[in-house]
XYZ file of C-alpha atoms in Angstrom:
675
model
C -42.786 19.369 -20.234
C -45.324 17.920 -17.784
C -44.967 14.513 -19.470
C -41.157 14.686 -19.182
C -41.443 15.565 -15.479
C -43.762 12.636 -14.890
C -41.439 10.277 -16.753
C -38.466 11.557 -14.728
C -40.364 11.048 -11.456
C -41.305 7.523 -12.547
C -37.660 6.827 -13.416
C -36.530 8.091 -10.000
C -39.056 5.867 -8.239
C -38.033 2.845 -10.316
C -34.333 3.555 -9.720
C -34.923 3.959 -6.009
C -36.759 0.634 -5.888
C -34.175 -1.219 -7.961
C -31.397 0.204 -5.779
C -33.087 -0.874 -2.546
C -30.768 -3.123 -0.555
C -32.560 -6.324 0.552
C -30.451 -6.613 3.724
C -29.379 -3.137 4.846
C -31.561 -0.318 6.134
C -29.668 2.976 5.994
C -30.432 6.311 7.633
C -28.508 9.266 6.249
C -30.750 11.946 7.687
C -31.084 11.527 11.443
C -33.506 13.769 13.317
C -33.336 13.120 17.091
C -36.855 14.582 17.412
C -38.322 12.078 14.942
C -36.288 8.992 15.676
C -37.563 5.530 16.507
C -34.772 3.178 17.429
C -34.237 -0.218 15.869
C -33.360 -3.258 17.949
C -30.365 -5.558 17.777
C -31.174 -8.684 19.793
C -30.272 -12.345 20.183
C -33.483 -13.660 21.747
C -32.214 -12.779 25.225
C -30.694 -9.263 25.183
C -32.256 -6.460 23.136
C -30.291 -3.257 22.426
C -32.323 -0.320 21.091
C -30.494 2.258 18.982
C -30.108 5.953 19.769
C -29.480 9.013 17.558
C -26.607 9.923 19.904
C -23.130 8.647 18.994
C -21.938 5.744 21.208
C -25.247 5.552 23.061
C -27.997 2.955 23.128
C -31.498 3.919 24.169
C -32.039 0.907 26.403
C -31.066 -2.668 27.086
C -33.899 -5.169 27.637
C -33.318 -8.648 29.041
C -35.867 -11.396 28.313
C -37.363 -13.205 31.281
C -36.557 -10.504 33.886
C -39.781 -9.255 35.551
C -40.685 -7.522 38.773
C -43.740 -5.858 40.273
C -43.550 -2.101 39.695
C -45.047 0.653 37.584
C -48.071 0.040 35.396
C -51.067 -1.902 36.572
C -49.835 -3.462 39.829
C -48.556 -6.444 37.833
C -45.124 -7.678 36.836
C -43.198 -5.634 34.293
C -40.195 -6.125 32.054
C -37.068 -4.601 33.566
C -34.505 -2.480 31.825
C -31.049 -3.894 32.327
C -27.795 -2.018 32.886
C -26.788 0.048 29.883
C -23.552 -1.848 29.359
C -22.713 -0.345 25.947
C -22.900 3.249 27.108
C -19.597 4.905 26.214
C -18.052 8.199 25.208
C -15.127 9.267 23.057
C -12.995 12.389 23.480
C -10.681 13.676 20.764
C -8.034 16.153 21.872
C -9.968 16.660 25.114
C -13.338 17.422 23.463
C -16.192 14.958 23.964
C -18.067 14.036 20.799
C -21.828 14.563 20.828
C -24.648 14.988 18.326
C -23.671 18.573 17.559
C -20.011 17.885 16.897
C -20.562 14.668 14.931
C -21.143 15.570 11.268
C -22.230 13.546 8.230
C -23.684 10.940 10.580
C -25.105 7.802 9.040
C -26.561 4.735 10.694
C -27.172 1.326 9.192
C -28.763 -1.934 10.279
C -27.304 -4.982 8.539
C -30.063 -7.557 8.973
C -28.027 -10.389 7.494
C -25.336 -9.970 10.154
C -27.570 -8.485 12.876
C -25.238 -5.539 13.400
C -25.873 -1.811 13.838
C -23.292 0.690 12.599
C -22.963 4.435 13.159
C -20.404 6.431 11.152
C -19.584 10.141 11.306
C -16.847 12.739 10.900
C -15.450 14.803 13.737
C -14.312 18.261 12.615
C -11.299 17.865 10.296
C -9.668 15.393 12.652
C -11.167 11.933 12.179
C -13.779 9.572 10.821
C -15.329 7.350 13.471
C -17.272 4.100 13.087
C -18.964 2.063 15.818
C -20.769 -1.251 15.328
C -22.556 -3.247 17.973
C -23.896 -6.794 18.135
C -26.054 -8.808 20.502
C -24.049 -11.977 20.017
C -26.269 -14.765 18.722
C -24.139 -17.636 20.015
C -23.718 -16.149 23.509
C -27.157 -15.366 24.961
C -26.036 -12.907 27.649
C -23.210 -11.125 25.798
C -23.004 -8.029 23.602
C -20.155 -6.361 21.760
C -19.358 -2.885 20.422
C -16.551 -2.359 17.913
C -15.084 1.172 17.508
C -12.610 2.355 14.887
C -11.107 5.839 14.525
C -9.309 6.948 11.365
C -7.198 10.033 12.129
C -6.954 12.801 9.517
C -4.241 14.500 11.600
C -2.355 13.585 14.757
C -4.865 13.273 17.619
C -5.209 11.989 21.171
C -8.296 9.945 21.995
C -9.868 8.969 25.287
C -12.375 6.138 25.179
C -14.577 5.369 28.170
C -17.131 2.716 29.006
C -19.688 3.870 31.565
C -21.919 1.479 33.500
C -25.146 3.133 34.583
C -28.058 1.643 36.539
C -31.651 2.338 35.396
C -33.639 4.502 37.809
C -35.988 1.717 38.918
C -33.201 -0.441 40.336
C -32.013 -0.099 43.933
C -29.092 -1.042 46.207
C -26.617 -0.536 43.378
C -23.149 -1.985 43.976
C -20.193 -1.142 41.746
C -17.051 -3.236 41.370
C -13.812 -2.894 39.466
C -11.287 -5.671 39.171
C -8.136 -6.303 37.180
C -7.126 -9.899 36.495
C -3.451 -9.942 35.576
C -2.097 -13.040 33.845
C 1.161 -13.469 31.903
C -0.753 -13.553 28.601
C -3.555 -11.067 29.317
C -4.811 -8.271 31.569
C -8.594 -8.196 32.034
C -10.203 -5.017 33.367
C -13.711 -5.766 34.622
C -16.259 -2.982 35.105
C -19.120 -4.616 37.004
C -22.370 -3.497 38.627
C -25.194 -5.210 40.447
C -28.528 -3.985 41.758
C -31.784 -5.294 43.093
C -35.022 -5.045 41.146
C -37.674 -2.664 42.546
C -39.106 -5.129 45.088
C -35.758 -6.790 45.721
C -36.955 -9.986 44.072
C -34.165 -10.157 41.463
C -30.452 -9.488 41.533
C -29.463 -7.869 38.225
C -25.817 -7.855 37.185
C -23.703 -6.639 34.293
C -20.010 -6.548 33.514
C -17.888 -5.381 30.596
C -14.285 -5.096 29.493
C -12.084 -3.609 26.772
C -10.641 -5.730 23.969
C -7.648 -3.900 22.523
C -6.101 -4.457 19.106
C -2.510 -4.152 20.383
C -0.454 -7.157 21.369
C -0.380 -7.969 25.065
C 2.015 -5.684 26.902
C 1.401 -2.793 24.501
C -2.274 -2.139 25.199
C -3.296 1.185 26.828
C -3.504 1.529 30.602
C -7.083 1.424 31.903
C -8.214 3.819 34.654
C -11.323 3.325 36.793
C -13.434 6.270 38.010
C -16.325 6.108 40.486
C -18.821 8.911 39.829
C -21.760 8.128 42.079
C -23.686 5.142 43.331
C -25.512 4.697 40.035
C -22.609 5.153 37.618
C -18.925 4.350 37.258
C -16.614 4.021 34.290
C -13.274 2.842 32.983
C -11.267 4.686 30.367
C -7.992 4.793 28.461
C -6.111 7.280 26.293
C -4.004 6.841 23.180
C -2.299 8.924 20.511
C -3.134 8.217 16.868
C -1.032 9.499 13.960
C -2.511 11.051 10.816
C -3.643 8.339 8.403
C -3.692 5.652 11.097
C -6.832 3.650 11.948
C -7.144 2.508 15.554
C -9.689 -0.029 16.752
C -10.866 -1.129 20.168
C -13.844 -3.184 21.341
C -16.121 -3.358 24.373
C -17.622 -6.735 25.299
C -20.139 -7.072 28.101
C -22.586 -9.480 29.669
C -25.851 -9.005 31.536
C -27.690 -11.642 33.555
C -30.100 -11.826 36.486
C -31.080 -14.259 39.210
C -34.049 -15.194 37.010
C -31.520 -16.793 34.660
C -28.756 -18.007 36.986
C -28.319 -18.742 40.682
C -25.109 -16.691 40.853
C -25.585 -13.809 38.411
C -22.829 -11.546 39.740
C -20.010 -14.010 39.208
C -21.591 -15.389 36.055
C -21.726 -11.925 34.441
C -17.985 -11.571 35.018
C -17.262 -15.117 33.843
C -19.218 -14.511 30.615
C -17.301 -11.272 30.036
C -13.954 -12.973 30.664
C -14.973 -15.689 28.205
C -15.711 -13.044 25.566
C -12.401 -11.284 26.243
C -10.381 -14.466 25.771
C -12.345 -15.573 22.720
C -11.321 -12.310 21.103
C -13.129 -9.928 18.803
C -12.656 -11.857 15.550
C -13.862 -15.199 16.898
C -16.866 -13.573 18.578
C -17.987 -11.856 15.376
C -17.301 -14.936 13.245
C -19.396 -17.221 15.477
C -22.158 -14.602 15.613
C -22.174 -14.257 11.825
C -22.239 -18.026 11.327
C -25.207 -18.347 13.693
C -27.123 -15.716 11.705
C -26.159 -17.342 8.408
C -27.755 -20.526 9.728
C -30.925 -18.612 10.673
C -31.116 -17.046 7.217
C -31.095 -20.441 5.515
C -34.817 -20.051 6.201
C -35.583 -17.052 4.016
C -38.296 -15.436 1.911
C -37.090 -14.171 -1.474
C -39.352 -11.838 -3.424
C -38.661 -11.089 -7.079
C -40.079 -7.895 -8.550
C -40.594 -5.702 -5.460
C -37.307 -4.648 -3.775
C -38.945 -2.509 -1.095
C -41.292 -5.305 -0.028
C -38.291 -7.640 -0.014
C -36.435 -5.358 2.402
C -39.530 -4.904 4.565
C -40.202 -8.654 4.731
C -36.569 -9.251 5.688
C -37.010 -6.677 8.451
C -40.068 -8.513 9.767
C -38.196 -11.828 9.710
C -35.139 -10.217 11.294
C -37.206 -8.921 14.206
C -38.948 -12.245 14.868
C -35.597 -14.046 14.704
C -34.092 -11.425 17.028
C -36.868 -11.681 19.607
C -36.837 -15.495 19.890
C -34.271 -18.150 20.669
C -33.825 -21.905 20.506
C -33.233 -23.831 23.725
C -35.180 -21.607 26.096
C -38.648 -21.647 27.618
C -39.258 -18.013 26.675
C -41.929 -16.534 24.457
C -42.038 -13.040 22.934
C -44.218 -10.150 23.985
C -46.038 -8.055 21.324
C -43.067 -5.659 21.289
C -40.432 -8.376 21.573
C -37.182 -7.005 22.999
C -37.663 -3.511 21.563
C -38.688 -1.960 24.876
C -41.048 -2.287 27.817
C -44.313 -2.196 25.835
C -47.173 -4.306 27.190
C -44.993 -4.932 30.259
C -43.176 -7.641 28.294
C -46.165 -9.936 28.824
C -47.132 -12.837 26.565
C -50.586 -12.802 24.888
C -52.345 -14.583 22.003
C -50.070 -12.359 19.913
C -47.488 -15.113 20.268
C -49.503 -18.240 19.481
C -51.790 -16.880 16.768
C -49.652 -14.224 15.101
C -45.893 -14.707 15.615
C -45.642 -18.429 16.296
C -46.945 -19.800 12.959
C -44.351 -17.856 10.966
C -41.542 -18.982 13.280
C -42.850 -22.572 13.292
C -42.743 -22.815 9.494
C -39.246 -21.323 9.230
C -37.576 -22.520 12.443
C -39.440 -25.281 14.323
C -36.579 -25.479 16.820
C -37.267 -21.891 17.922
C -41.031 -22.475 17.952
C -40.344 -25.378 20.326
C -38.997 -22.869 22.877
C -42.146 -20.791 22.522
C -44.513 -23.694 23.200
C -42.214 -24.958 25.975
C -42.964 -21.637 27.693
C -46.641 -22.663 27.860
C -45.936 -26.272 28.838
C -43.890 -25.151 31.845
C -46.811 -22.969 32.966
C -49.514 -25.622 32.533
C -49.904 -26.146 36.299
C -50.480 -22.407 36.759
C -53.139 -22.588 34.018
C -54.837 -25.452 35.896
C -54.907 -23.374 39.076
C -56.353 -20.487 37.073
C -59.189 -22.701 35.798
C -59.866 -23.980 39.329
C -60.135 -20.451 40.690
C -62.847 -19.602 38.119
C -64.814 -22.784 38.780
C -63.729 -24.640 35.647
C -61.897 -27.906 35.016
C -58.701 -28.495 33.082
C -56.342 -25.639 32.241
C -57.245 -22.000 31.523
C -54.297 -19.958 30.309
C -54.114 -16.315 31.449
C -54.707 -13.515 28.970
C -51.404 -11.894 30.027
C -48.608 -14.163 31.174
C -45.133 -13.355 32.455
C -42.653 -15.332 34.536
C -44.892 -17.647 36.552
C -47.889 -18.161 34.266
C -50.467 -16.626 36.620
C -52.868 -13.971 35.320
C -50.918 -10.709 34.903
C -53.556 -8.518 33.252
C -54.124 -5.231 35.140
C -57.497 -5.440 36.875
C -58.998 -2.528 34.937
C -58.643 -4.535 31.692
C -61.616 -6.898 31.354
C -59.609 -9.112 29.010
C -57.974 -10.726 32.062
C -61.015 -12.498 33.515
C -62.928 -12.849 30.219
C -60.751 -13.219 27.078
C -60.777 -16.991 27.189
C -59.876 -17.758 23.569
C -56.197 -17.574 24.569
C -56.552 -21.114 25.983
C -57.573 -22.481 22.588
C -54.800 -20.496 20.886
C -52.203 -22.231 23.076
C -53.702 -25.645 22.307
C -53.775 -24.954 18.554
C -50.111 -23.922 18.710
C -49.261 -27.200 20.445
C -51.137 -29.208 17.809
C -49.453 -27.271 14.986
C -46.030 -28.039 16.444
C -46.819 -31.729 16.114
C -48.250 -31.228 12.604
C -45.072 -29.549 11.360
C -42.534 -31.776 13.135
C -44.466 -35.081 13.294
C -42.711 -35.593 16.645
C -44.883 -38.153 18.469
C -42.606 -38.298 21.494
C -43.055 -34.555 21.965
C -46.798 -34.916 21.417
C -46.989 -37.597 24.107
C -44.809 -35.799 26.676
C -45.685 -32.140 26.135
C -48.446 -31.691 23.544
C -50.968 -34.143 24.977
C -50.908 -32.670 28.493
C -51.666 -29.228 27.006
C -54.304 -30.457 24.545
C -56.157 -32.691 27.005
C -56.200 -30.155 29.847
C -57.414 -27.323 27.594
C -60.079 -29.599 26.081
C -61.279 -30.376 29.604
C -61.525 -26.632 30.193
C -63.838 -26.081 27.207
C -65.987 -29.073 28.124
C -66.548 -27.445 31.532
C -66.775 -23.901 30.135
C -69.748 -24.417 27.806
C -73.318 -23.992 29.063
C -75.354 -26.956 27.808
C -78.647 -25.518 26.608
C -79.696 -28.282 24.201
C -78.445 -29.722 20.897
C -76.450 -27.151 18.934
C -76.596 -24.799 21.901
C -73.567 -25.540 24.005
C -73.102 -21.815 24.471
C -69.943 -20.000 25.542
C -71.302 -16.922 27.248
C -69.799 -13.783 28.759
C -66.446 -13.444 27.017
C -64.290 -10.671 25.625
C -64.131 -11.413 21.905
C -61.003 -11.567 19.788
C -62.416 -8.222 18.627
C -61.737 -6.629 21.992
C -64.260 -3.846 21.501
C -66.872 -6.556 22.090
C -66.774 -7.084 25.853
C -68.900 -9.527 27.838
C -70.716 -10.961 24.830
C -72.116 -14.431 24.151
C -71.072 -16.959 21.499
C -68.222 -14.990 19.986
C -67.378 -16.502 16.596
C -63.631 -16.806 17.099
C -63.848 -18.035 20.699
C -66.415 -20.689 19.799
C -64.612 -21.879 16.671
C -61.236 -21.946 18.424
C -62.743 -23.984 21.270
C -64.121 -26.460 18.711
C -60.690 -26.747 17.092
C -59.099 -27.335 20.504
C -61.538 -30.180 21.265
C -61.076 -31.737 17.810
C -57.271 -31.590 17.967
C -57.223 -33.145 21.439
C -59.341 -36.005 20.092
C -57.016 -36.428 17.069
C -53.971 -36.451 19.350
C -55.526 -39.204 21.456
C -55.962 -41.393 18.350
C -52.341 -40.857 17.313
C -51.112 -41.786 20.791
C -53.470 -44.755 21.209
C -54.983 -43.286 24.345
C -58.664 -42.891 25.071
C -60.092 -39.454 24.389
C -62.916 -38.176 26.530
C -65.961 -38.847 24.273
C -67.563 -35.713 25.650
C -64.974 -33.583 23.837
C -66.456 -34.253 20.391
C -69.973 -34.101 21.794
C -69.194 -30.573 22.988
C -67.360 -29.628 19.760
C -70.335 -30.707 17.638
C -72.765 -28.608 19.668
C -70.886 -25.290 20.003
C -72.709 -22.821 17.740
C -71.191 -20.469 15.177
C -73.935 -17.932 14.507
C -75.083 -16.412 11.205
C -76.841 -13.158 10.340
C -79.884 -12.902 8.092
C -77.662 -12.078 5.083
C -75.663 -15.294 5.564
C -72.584 -13.579 7.009
C -71.044 -15.215 10.071
C -72.166 -13.200 13.096
C -69.315 -12.001 15.295
C -71.297 -12.604 18.489
C -74.899 -13.027 19.596
C -75.603 -9.295 19.992
C -73.546 -8.072 17.004
C -75.412 -5.528 14.877
C -72.866 -4.402 12.292
C -70.752 -2.030 14.393
C -67.053 -1.305 13.784
C -64.524 -3.885 14.935
C -61.112 -3.450 16.522
C -59.458 -6.393 14.805
C -59.986 -9.613 12.881
C -62.403 -12.037 14.513
C -64.843 -13.747 12.138
C -62.301 -13.826 9.292
C -59.979 -15.933 11.422
C -62.495 -18.766 11.010
C -61.353 -19.167 7.383
C -57.689 -18.915 8.360
C -56.150 -20.253 10.509
C -59.063 -22.163 12.041
C -60.444 -23.707 8.793
C -63.881 -23.614 10.416
C -65.095 -21.790 7.296
C -63.752 -23.811 4.365
C -66.256 -22.823 1.687
C -64.623 -20.087 -0.475
C -68.004 -18.446 -1.077
C -68.625 -18.126 2.682
C -65.073 -16.899 3.283
C -65.568 -14.273 0.552
C -68.922 -13.163 1.981
C -67.475 -12.778 5.494
C -64.414 -10.978 4.143
C -66.358 -8.454 2.076
C -68.590 -7.681 5.047
C -65.998 -7.263 7.803
C -63.246 -5.543 5.805
C -65.539 -2.500 5.631
C -65.938 -2.426 9.417
C -62.351 -1.818 10.505
C -61.682 1.897 11.163
C -58.776 3.518 9.328
C -56.894 4.251 12.542
C -56.498 3.029 16.099
C -56.569 -0.671 15.252
C -53.648 -3.139 15.388
C -51.715 -4.055 12.241
C -52.450 -7.776 12.044
C -56.088 -7.493 10.907
C -55.150 -6.328 7.415
C -52.710 -9.242 7.194
C -55.642 -11.680 7.453
C -57.522 -9.751 4.766
C -54.382 -9.986 2.590
C -54.059 -13.731 3.104
C -57.699 -14.485 2.372
C -57.813 -12.334 -0.778
C -54.638 -14.042 -2.015
C -56.202 -17.466 -1.484
C -59.407 -16.320 -3.194
C -57.415 -15.082 -6.202
C -58.043 -11.336 -5.683
C -54.515 -10.101 -6.398
C -55.313 -6.371 -6.470
C -57.181 -6.457 -3.163
C -54.494 -8.662 -1.640
C -51.854 -6.098 -2.590
C -53.989 -3.232 -1.228
C -54.368 -4.883 2.192
C -50.718 -5.993 2.256
C -49.629 -2.367 1.922
C -52.303 -1.170 4.328
C -51.133 -3.704 6.927
C -47.892 -1.889 7.643
C -46.929 1.033 5.382
C -49.053 3.560 7.371
C -47.462 2.195 10.574
C -43.822 2.719 9.544
C -41.688 5.067 11.655
C -38.416 6.795 10.704
C -35.609 6.361 10.101
C -35.475 2.519 9.939
C -39.021 1.642 8.806
C -39.892 0.069 12.159
C -43.539 -0.928 12.526
C -45.799 0.652 15.133
C -48.883 -1.134 16.418
C -51.367 1.237 14.746
C -51.396 3.741 11.888
C -49.658 6.813 13.221
C -48.738 4.926 16.409
C -45.534 5.578 18.322
C -44.752 2.226 19.973
C -42.541 0.171 17.685
C -41.506 -2.548 17.174
C -44.834 -4.377 16.815
C -43.745 -7.989 16.381
C -47.373 -9.180 16.392
C -48.025 -7.255 13.192
C -44.821 -8.575 11.635
C -45.907 -12.138 12.410
C -49.308 -11.590 10.817
C -47.835 -10.028 7.683
C -45.305 -12.852 7.320
C -48.199 -15.321 7.479
C -49.929 -13.354 4.723
C -46.765 -13.641 2.619
C -46.050 -17.336 3.256
C -49.528 -18.801 3.719
C -51.259 -16.249 1.475
C -49.030 -15.364 -1.477
C -46.834 -18.451 -1.002
C -49.759 -20.838 -0.461
C -48.211 -22.754 2.420
C -50.572 -24.679 4.672
C -49.988 -26.529 7.943
C -51.787 -29.897 7.813
C -51.745 -32.990 10.089
C -49.301 -34.532 7.599
C -46.909 -31.572 7.530
C -46.518 -28.410 5.451
C -47.982 -28.473 1.939
C -48.505 -25.840 -0.757
C -51.963 -24.948 -2.031
C -52.975 -22.656 -4.887
C -52.657 -18.953 -4.237
C -52.085 -15.641 -6.010
C -49.144 -13.234 -6.060
C -49.558 -9.444 -6.044
C -49.549 -7.958 -9.573
C -46.015 -6.544 -9.248
C -44.380 -9.663 -7.777
C -42.767 -12.048 -10.270
C -42.130 -14.867 -7.806
C -41.721 -15.758 -4.171
C -39.330 -18.455 -2.947
C -39.489 -19.689 0.649
C -36.417 -21.649 1.714
C -35.609 -23.716 4.794
C -39.239 -24.646 5.482
C -40.025 -27.117 8.258
C -37.677 -29.616 9.882
C -36.412 -30.828 6.487
C -35.561 -27.342 5.202
C -37.714 -27.615 2.064
C -38.044 -24.944 -0.616
C -41.378 -23.744 -2.008
C -41.822 -21.374 -4.955
C -44.845 -19.478 -6.269
C -44.839 -17.577 -9.569
């Protein structure tokens, strides 16, 4: 009997895995007390889901910062909740208690979020919202009601200002044309210091022909909230649909945000629901031409799609914006930009969508002058990028965090990202105009940063290591090796461009030490004595830096440091590096162990969103997703960025994976397969 039970359990597990949808994450059991929202975003507007029907937890707008709250530095701002609505049926407002059989679903292929439920014995209701990919400032919510008996509905869209905003102004306007009536619900407010004007507007899109649509009524509740609503009778068996389209924009994005928010909403209204969704879907289909297909592990396939979906959602072509560790999933880390972008998220995006990666490195190029001023203020030459960056590119780290003045490896990370953009695209014009200014200025920084204490002793002292538990240490392995890479890449770029490199760059690179311990393991820093580490540091020298290119040395470093990461309280990307290195070394069992350990303990219900740490509560951690995607593509898939482009080297798949196919790689959209 025990054997039969075990076989049945195994069958259930296998069936569950084989039935796992690669594109849709479904939640049939929704507990508001254990609910971590999932984000629908288009690289500009992020909408975070709620367990409440017709609600969204928050709306986050990329690039909108002001000084308030945590740390006396700039913070991301919540935008107006422009998809906040309610529905009444026969005079009763639907809420969590009255909505039964509720299910929610994220369709990653179409970047849409759907909630469906029953209301008493009267109706089945479905709502789906989108952050429209082709329209950066516009979102849409589609609602359909199927009546089980004759009912009267009232649908309302409420515009509410977040608490931090001030001087809220509410507007309502009807534009009446022979072919259309446009009801505009609009609000504006100033950011906490008054620096930004934030604006949002929305409108109804009805399914009836013009002249037969419901009459819209406007109600002013208080200074922070107003709404527009309509009522309609629906007969038993009839399905009625209406749509809300809205736009949100600030003076950080446009000189006239109030009028532009209304113009964008009018544009959406006159495009119509079907065209909006079709263009959105086409844009996402184009994104998904760059895909990772895993054969033999359906749950990993879904999880990898989720990681890709989030990175695609948090970034956008044609901007000068770069994602924060939490992307557009909330206000985590103040929305600031760290090395999380260049070292962890950027390489995955660069391989799959160089045109999006170009926006991310453009963010740094446009802040190069601020980085030069930062170096000057610390007594150095060249450009020194801040540990935390926001709108202007000045240092935005709260003063109590020592990483601000001392975590200097970020400068090399930016330079390496610039070099890698050239490597993947082979775009010499870009290298000359944008890459070279970054590479040369950051190389000048390192040449001034080292302390010249004799041959082989051009020391880099007093830094916060990549392992941030090591504060104010000397000759940190990752910092030193990254600085060497920066100096080497600047010299290589000069050769390609036929310009003269500073000969001191390679002199400095050749004399920066990378220390060893008595047992031959690379020493994390000069005073390191074997203590626990917060995150990968030494192991990054094998990948991505290629400073350690002897497999035996990489193996020795890996076996030493993988035992020194605590089982909790550390960020997810460290295990991704262990995964990648074991895959390249041919250790398939260990690679699979670390792959699972990188994110499965960090997953939160009900949509398998990834928190920063095991048991953490701050999803979505895009940094971790970027690291894990690198472990999949550059580890299991064997992809490698070289000065001649992307190539495939030998690697190893996990025992349960039959194959991995990576499509749409690089500017030529190549396909690579590993079996």
